[in-house]
mmCIF file of C-alpha atoms in Angstrom:
data_model
loop_
_atom_site.group_PDB
_atom_site.id
_atom_site.type_symbol
_atom_site.label_atom_id
_atom_site.label_comp_id
_atom_site.label_asym_id
_atom_site.label_seq_id
_atom_site.Cartn_x
_atom_site.Cartn_y
_atom_site.Cartn_z
ATOM 1 C CA TYR A 656 -2.685 -13.750 -17.455
ATOM 2 C CA VAL A 657 -2.493 -11.047 -14.785
ATOM 3 C CA LYS A 658 -5.648 -9.302 -15.987
ATOM 4 C CA ASP A 659 -7.588 -12.561 -16.361
ATOM 5 C CA ASN A 660 -6.621 -13.620 -12.841
ATOM 6 C CA LEU A 661 -7.725 -10.261 -11.409
ATOM 7 C CA LEU A 662 -11.045 -10.364 -13.205
ATOM 8 C CA ARG A 663 -11.745 -13.854 -11.863
ATOM 9 C CA ASN A 664 -11.094 -12.833 -8.259
ATOM 10 C CA VAL A 665 -12.260 -9.222 -8.078
ATOM 11 C CA THR A 666 -15.794 -7.922 -8.496
ATOM 12 C CA THR A 667 -15.553 -4.411 -9.944
ATOM 13 C CA ASN A 668 -16.735 -2.220 -12.779
ATOM 14 C CA THR A 669 -13.293 -0.648 -13.072
ATOM 15 C CA PRO A 670 -11.564 -1.628 -16.342
ATOM 16 C CA PHE A 671 -8.183 -3.373 -16.106
ATOM 17 C CA PHE A 672 -5.445 -2.877 -18.693
ATOM 18 C CA GLU A 673 -2.090 -4.573 -18.965
ATOM 19 C CA PHE A 674 0.882 -2.370 -19.804
ATOM 20 C CA ASN A 675 1.246 -3.697 -23.343
ATOM 21 C CA GLU A 676 -2.406 -2.936 -23.973
ATOM 22 C CA VAL A 677 -1.890 0.682 -22.973
ATOM 23 C CA LEU A 678 1.086 1.003 -25.326
ATOM 24 C CA SER A 679 -0.817 -0.575 -28.198
ATOM 25 C CA LYS A 680 -3.533 2.082 -27.961
ATOM 26 C CA SER A 681 -1.050 4.801 -28.930
ATOM 27 C CA ASN A 682 0.693 5.170 -32.284
ATOM 28 C CA ASN A 683 3.424 7.219 -30.643
ATOM 29 C CA GLN A 684 4.688 6.023 -27.264
ATOM 30 C CA GLN A 685 6.101 9.466 -26.494
ATOM 31 C CA ASN A 686 2.608 10.949 -26.575
ATOM 32 C CA ILE A 687 1.253 8.768 -23.792
ATOM 33 C CA PHE A 688 2.260 11.378 -21.260
ATOM 34 C CA GLY A 689 1.931 14.730 -22.969
ATOM 35 C CA GLN A 690 3.818 17.798 -21.830
ATOM 36 C CA ASN A 691 0.778 19.264 -20.080
ATOM 37 C CA ASN A 692 -0.652 16.070 -18.636
ATOM 38 C CA ASN A 693 -1.161 16.043 -14.879
ATOM 39 C CA ALA A 694 0.382 13.061 -13.108
ATOM 40 C CA TYR A 695 -1.277 13.371 -9.707
ATOM 41 C CA LEU A 696 -2.781 15.694 -7.107
ATOM 42 C CA ILE A 697 -0.910 15.837 -3.807
ATOM 43 C CA TYR A 698 -1.645 17.878 -0.692
ATOM 44 C CA THR A 699 0.782 20.178 1.082
ATOM 45 C CA SER A 700 1.424 19.604 4.778
ATOM 46 C CA GLY A 701 -0.023 22.982 5.772
ATOM 47 C CA THR A 702 3.211 24.358 7.236
ATOM 48 C CA THR A 703 2.366 27.992 6.446
ATOM 49 C CA SER A 704 -1.417 27.795 5.988
ATOM 50 C CA GLU A 705 -4.199 25.308 5.339
ATOM 51 C CA PRO A 706 -3.157 22.229 3.319
ATOM 52 C CA LYS A 707 -3.671 22.786 -0.408
ATOM 53 C CA GLY A 708 -4.048 20.415 -3.327
ATOM 54 C CA VAL A 709 -1.162 20.807 -5.780
ATOM 55 C CA THR A 710 -1.233 19.466 -9.327
ATOM 56 C CA ILE A 711 2.050 17.828 -10.346
ATOM 57 C CA THR A 712 2.823 17.261 -14.030
ATOM 58 C CA HIS A 713 4.883 14.551 -15.696
ATOM 59 C CA PRO A 714 7.596 17.028 -16.821
ATOM 60 C CA MET A 715 7.963 18.265 -13.240
ATOM 61 C CA ILE A 716 8.452 14.712 -11.973
ATOM 62 C CA ARG A 717 11.040 13.964 -14.646
ATOM 63 C CA PHE A 718 12.900 17.209 -13.931
ATOM 64 C CA THR A 719 13.236 16.808 -10.168
ATOM 65 C CA THR A 720 13.847 13.046 -10.313
ATOM 66 C CA LYS A 721 16.714 13.527 -12.757
ATOM 67 C CA ASN A 722 18.281 16.145 -10.491
ATOM 68 C CA ILE A 723 18.144 13.899 -7.426
ATOM 69 C CA VAL A 724 19.570 10.923 -9.336
ATOM 70 C CA GLN A 725 22.459 12.963 -10.707
ATOM 71 C CA VAL A 726 23.411 14.786 -7.506
ATOM 72 C CA LEU A 727 23.049 11.822 -5.139
ATOM 73 C CA ARG A 728 24.354 9.259 -7.662
ATOM 74 C CA TYR A 729 21.536 6.751 -7.434
ATOM 75 C CA ALA A 730 22.032 3.590 -9.501
ATOM 76 C CA SER A 731 20.240 0.347 -10.331
ATOM 77 C CA SER A 732 22.551 -1.476 -7.906
ATOM 78 C CA ASP A 733 21.164 0.483 -4.929
ATOM 79 C CA ILE A 734 18.951 -1.137 -2.313
ATOM 80 C CA ASP A 735 16.802 1.614 -0.806
ATOM 81 C CA VAL A 736 15.048 1.379 2.561
ATOM 82 C CA LEU A 737 12.113 3.772 2.735
ATOM 83 C CA PRO A 738 10.174 4.226 6.025
ATOM 84 C CA LEU A 739 8.156 7.135 4.622
ATOM 85 C CA PRO A 740 4.499 7.556 3.575
ATOM 86 C CA LEU A 741 3.987 7.755 -0.177
ATOM 87 C CA CYS A 742 1.269 10.391 0.286
ATOM 88 C CA HIS A 743 4.018 12.887 1.179
ATOM 89 C CA SER A 744 6.254 14.440 -1.486
ATOM 90 C CA PHE A 745 9.458 13.211 0.203
ATOM 91 C CA GLY A 746 8.425 9.559 0.181
ATOM 92 C CA LEU A 747 6.845 9.780 -3.262
ATOM 93 C CA GLY A 748 9.953 11.468 -4.645
ATOM 94 C CA CYS A 749 12.081 8.585 -3.335
ATOM 95 C CA LEU A 750 9.750 6.130 -5.057
ATOM 96 C CA HIS A 751 10.181 8.019 -8.344
ATOM 97 C CA VAL A 752 13.965 7.887 -7.987
ATOM 98 C CA SER A 753 13.929 4.139 -7.388
ATOM 99 C CA LEU A 754 11.650 3.507 -10.361
ATOM 100 C CA ASN A 755 13.773 5.783 -12.542
ATOM 101 C CA VAL A 756 17.050 3.948 -11.975
ATOM 102 C CA GLY A 757 15.567 0.484 -11.434
ATOM 103 C CA SER A 758 16.916 0.000 -7.914
ATOM 104 C CA THR A 759 15.500 -2.298 -5.237
ATOM 105 C CA LEU A 760 13.033 -0.539 -2.934
ATOM 106 C CA VAL A 761 12.135 -1.798 0.546
ATOM 107 C CA LEU A 762 8.968 -0.074 1.803
ATOM 108 C CA LEU A 763 8.359 0.085 5.547
ATOM 109 C CA LYS A 764 5.006 1.029 7.056
ATOM 110 C CA ASN A 765 6.062 2.412 10.413
ATOM 111 C CA ALA A 766 8.839 4.995 10.781
ATOM 112 C CA ASN A 767 8.549 4.739 14.571
ATOM 113 C CA ASN A 768 9.619 1.094 14.585
ATOM 114 C CA LEU A 769 13.331 1.800 14.827
ATOM 115 C CA GLU A 770 14.312 -1.833 15.364
ATOM 116 C CA ASN A 771 12.521 -2.816 12.134
ATOM 117 C CA ILE A 772 14.330 -0.076 10.210
ATOM 118 C CA LEU A 773 17.705 -1.303 11.445
ATOM 119 C CA GLU A 774 16.865 -4.953 10.827
ATOM 120 C CA SER A 775 15.662 -4.131 7.297
ATOM 121 C CA ILE A 776 18.910 -2.284 6.551
ATOM 122 C CA LYS A 777 20.910 -5.315 7.737
ATOM 123 C CA LYS A 778 18.704 -7.999 6.197
ATOM 124 C CA HIS A 779 18.576 -6.467 2.724
ATOM 125 C CA ARG A 780 22.133 -5.084 2.796
ATOM 126 C CA ALA A 781 20.690 -1.656 2.050
ATOM 127 C CA THR A 782 22.852 0.984 0.408
ATOM 128 C CA THR A 783 20.552 3.961 1.047
ATOM 129 C CA LEU A 784 18.090 5.130 3.696
ATOM 130 C CA ALA A 785 15.648 8.023 3.378
ATOM 131 C CA ALA A 786 14.179 9.281 6.647
ATOM 132 C CA ILE A 787 12.955 12.472 8.272
ATOM 133 C CA PRO A 788 15.306 14.192 10.761
ATOM 134 C CA ALA A 789 13.248 13.057 13.764
ATOM 135 C CA THR A 790 13.749 9.401 12.830
ATOM 136 C CA LEU A 791 17.503 9.856 12.431
ATOM 137 C CA THR A 792 17.719 11.614 15.785
ATOM 138 C CA LYS A 793 15.752 8.823 17.497
ATOM 139 C CA LEU A 794 18.111 6.212 16.024
ATOM 140 C CA LEU A 795 20.932 7.792 17.996
ATOM 141 C CA LYS A 796 19.496 6.272 21.194
ATOM 142 C CA PHE A 797 21.242 3.043 20.145
ATOM 143 C CA GLU A 798 24.941 2.569 20.815
ATOM 144 C CA ILE A 799 27.202 4.086 18.160
ATOM 145 C CA GLU A 800 29.080 0.798 17.696
ATOM 146 C CA LEU A 801 25.797 -0.996 16.961
ATOM 147 C CA LEU A 802 24.738 1.644 14.448
ATOM 148 C CA GLU A 803 28.129 1.496 12.739
ATOM 149 C CA ASP A 804 27.585 -2.227 12.225
ATOM 150 C CA TYR A 805 24.053 -1.832 10.835
ATOM 151 C CA PHE A 806 25.072 1.021 8.532
ATOM 152 C CA SER A 807 28.321 -0.567 7.362
ATOM 153 C CA ASN A 808 26.970 -1.139 3.831
ATOM 154 C CA VAL A 809 25.050 2.146 3.559
ATOM 155 C CA ARG A 810 26.549 4.686 1.144
ATOM 156 C CA LEU A 811 23.844 7.350 1.548
ATOM 157 C CA VAL A 812 21.397 8.571 4.178
ATOM 158 C CA MET A 813 19.024 11.197 2.800
ATOM 159 C CA THR A 814 16.810 13.477 4.871
ATOM 160 C CA ASN A 815 14.276 16.210 4.166
ATOM 161 C CA SER A 816 10.975 17.715 5.420
ATOM 162 C CA THR A 817 12.354 19.923 8.205
ATOM 163 C CA SER A 818 15.622 21.161 9.703
ATOM 164 C CA ILE A 819 17.981 18.592 11.151
ATOM 165 C CA PRO A 820 19.987 19.172 14.349
ATOM 166 C CA ILE A 821 23.688 19.696 13.659
ATOM 167 C CA ASN A 822 24.507 17.143 16.366
ATOM 168 C CA THR A 823 22.499 14.499 14.480
ATOM 169 C CA VAL A 824 24.438 15.252 11.295
ATOM 170 C CA GLN A 825 27.775 15.048 13.097
ATOM 171 C CA LYS A 826 26.890 11.734 14.741
ATOM 172 C CA PHE A 827 25.810 10.172 11.451
ATOM 173 C CA LYS A 828 28.996 11.324 9.764
ATOM 174 C CA GLU A 829 30.809 9.288 12.426
ATOM 175 C CA ILE A 830 28.498 6.302 11.930
ATOM 176 C CA LEU A 831 28.687 6.244 8.121
ATOM 177 C CA LYS A 832 32.195 4.908 7.679
ATOM 178 C CA ASN A 833 31.559 4.156 4.009
ATOM 179 C CA GLY A 834 28.887 6.706 3.201
ATOM 180 C CA ASN A 835 27.507 10.218 3.446
ATOM 181 C CA LEU A 836 24.475 12.053 4.790
ATOM 182 C CA ALA A 837 22.681 14.319 2.316
ATOM 183 C CA THR A 838 20.145 16.985 3.213
ATOM 184 C CA TYR A 839 17.920 18.860 0.819
ATOM 185 C CA TYR A 840 15.160 21.413 0.922
ATOM 186 C CA GLY A 841 11.987 21.270 -1.084
ATOM 187 C CA LEU A 842 8.292 21.928 -1.091
ATOM 188 C CA THR A 843 5.365 20.069 -2.498
ATOM 189 C CA GLU A 844 4.979 22.432 -5.458
ATOM 190 C CA ALA A 845 8.579 21.707 -6.524
ATOM 191 C CA SER A 846 7.983 17.979 -6.058
ATOM 192 C CA PRO A 847 10.062 17.727 -3.944
ATOM 193 C CA CYS A 848 13.516 19.337 -4.182
ATOM 194 C CA ILE A 849 15.014 22.752 -4.978
ATOM 195 C CA THR A 850 18.315 22.825 -3.059
ATOM 196 C CA MET A 851 20.761 20.135 -1.910
ATOM 197 C CA ASN A 852 23.860 19.754 0.189
ATOM 198 C CA PRO A 853 26.199 17.731 -2.069
ATOM 199 C CA ILE A 854 27.215 14.335 -0.715
ATOM 200 C CA THR A 855 30.836 15.515 -0.902
ATOM 201 C CA THR A 856 30.175 18.161 1.777
ATOM 202 C CA THR A 857 32.541 17.602 4.709
ATOM 203 C CA GLU A 858 31.079 20.169 7.117
ATOM 204 C CA PHE A 859 27.445 20.988 7.866
ATOM 205 C CA ASN A 860 26.429 24.378 9.272
ATOM 206 C CA GLY A 861 22.659 24.133 8.925
ATOM 207 C CA SER A 862 22.580 25.315 5.306
ATOM 208 C CA ILE A 863 19.865 23.995 2.988
ATOM 209 C CA GLY A 864 22.474 23.574 0.278
ATOM 210 C CA LEU A 865 22.916 24.761 -3.291
ATOM 211 C CA PRO A 866 20.240 25.196 -5.989
ATOM 212 C CA VAL A 867 19.908 22.053 -8.061
ATOM 213 C CA ARG A 868 19.352 24.289 -11.095
ATOM 214 C CA SER A 869 18.679 28.003 -11.316
ATOM 215 C CA GLU A 870 15.444 27.593 -13.295
ATOM 216 C CA ILE A 871 13.666 25.843 -10.455
ATOM 217 C CA ILE A 872 14.478 28.712 -8.100
ATOM 218 C CA LEU A 873 12.636 31.028 -10.465
ATOM 219 C CA THR A 874 9.663 28.700 -10.214
ATOM 220 C CA VAL A 875 9.670 28.882 -6.421
ATOM 221 C CA LEU A 876 9.930 32.685 -6.475
ATOM 222 C CA ALA A 877 6.896 32.806 -8.743
ATOM 223 C CA LEU A 878 4.964 30.537 -6.375
ATOM 224 C CA ILE A 879 5.878 32.643 -3.349
ATOM 225 C CA SER A 880 4.916 35.815 -5.198
ATOM 226 C CA ASN A 881 1.493 34.457 -6.071
ATOM 227 C CA SER A 882 0.938 33.241 -2.532
ATOM 228 C CA SER A 883 1.962 36.547 -0.917
ATOM 229 C CA ARG A 884 -0.575 38.420 -3.037
ATOM 230 C CA GLY A 885 -3.283 36.258 -1.519
ATOM 231 C CA GLU A 886 -4.845 35.263 -4.825
ATOM 232 C CA SER A 887 -8.124 33.469 -4.413
ATOM 233 C CA SER A 888 -7.160 30.796 -6.918
ATOM 234 C CA GLY A 889 -4.093 29.890 -4.877
ATOM 235 C CA ASN A 890 -4.011 26.214 -5.743
ATOM 236 C CA ALA A 891 -4.271 26.787 -9.464
ATOM 237 C CA SER A 892 -1.847 29.705 -9.636
ATOM 238 C CA ARG A 893 0.826 27.874 -7.694
ATOM 239 C CA ALA A 894 0.522 24.732 -9.783
ATOM 240 C CA GLU A 895 0.285 26.525 -13.114
ATOM 241 C CA SER A 896 3.275 28.785 -12.487
ATOM 242 C CA GLY A 897 5.443 25.793 -11.690
ATOM 243 C CA LYS A 898 4.088 23.777 -14.576
ATOM 244 C CA GLY A 899 4.607 26.524 -17.096
ATOM 245 C CA MET A 900 8.196 27.130 -16.039
ATOM 246 C CA LEU A 901 9.172 23.472 -16.142
ATOM 247 C CA ASP A 902 7.290 22.637 -19.327
ATOM 248 C CA SER A 903 9.140 25.372 -21.189
ATOM 249 C CA MET A 904 12.554 23.880 -20.463
#
């Protein structure tokens, strides 16, 4: 029905397939996404140099998504508010987490619309919020009592992308009466997380947290090593070193 309806209303030469059709074309469902299959190409933000295209594989996505789910205790009962672009590894990683556990995901287009973020948290009785540090800091312009009310049902606020002011962390620990703030560090090649501050952390001193697993640190060291040598095939070497390490696990 879905495919027939699309074909009636859309003029395109692009073939449409329903999910069951895709499964029926494979004798072994596990082989649909092979160990070396690329999932997508995403661009780095260009923090240290020009933005680069990075190939992310299915095993890499599964690996990092599983780590985030386990450490931050995501569940199907969560209602996640996400005011992040999906073209960035932070936002896309949050999408993967939500799809993995089957939670409810509320996508917001504009991270600068603070009132809409707060209203969405209240309206949907959100249990988690993922936002960059700048957004969390801007939210502090509202009265603490108001924020405590809006965040009363939130169990987790997650932030990434850059360093977060210690004052912002301290304020949100006051606001989150029934929850925690989690920070983690990542890079596009790790898609998107290599270290985390556990949600049980009571004090924050600016640390990027603990390694989620030692193997992924080895991957990052390999990427940094390749980059520092200035190899001409930078994009490929960075992607392949990460892919090879994760595929072997």
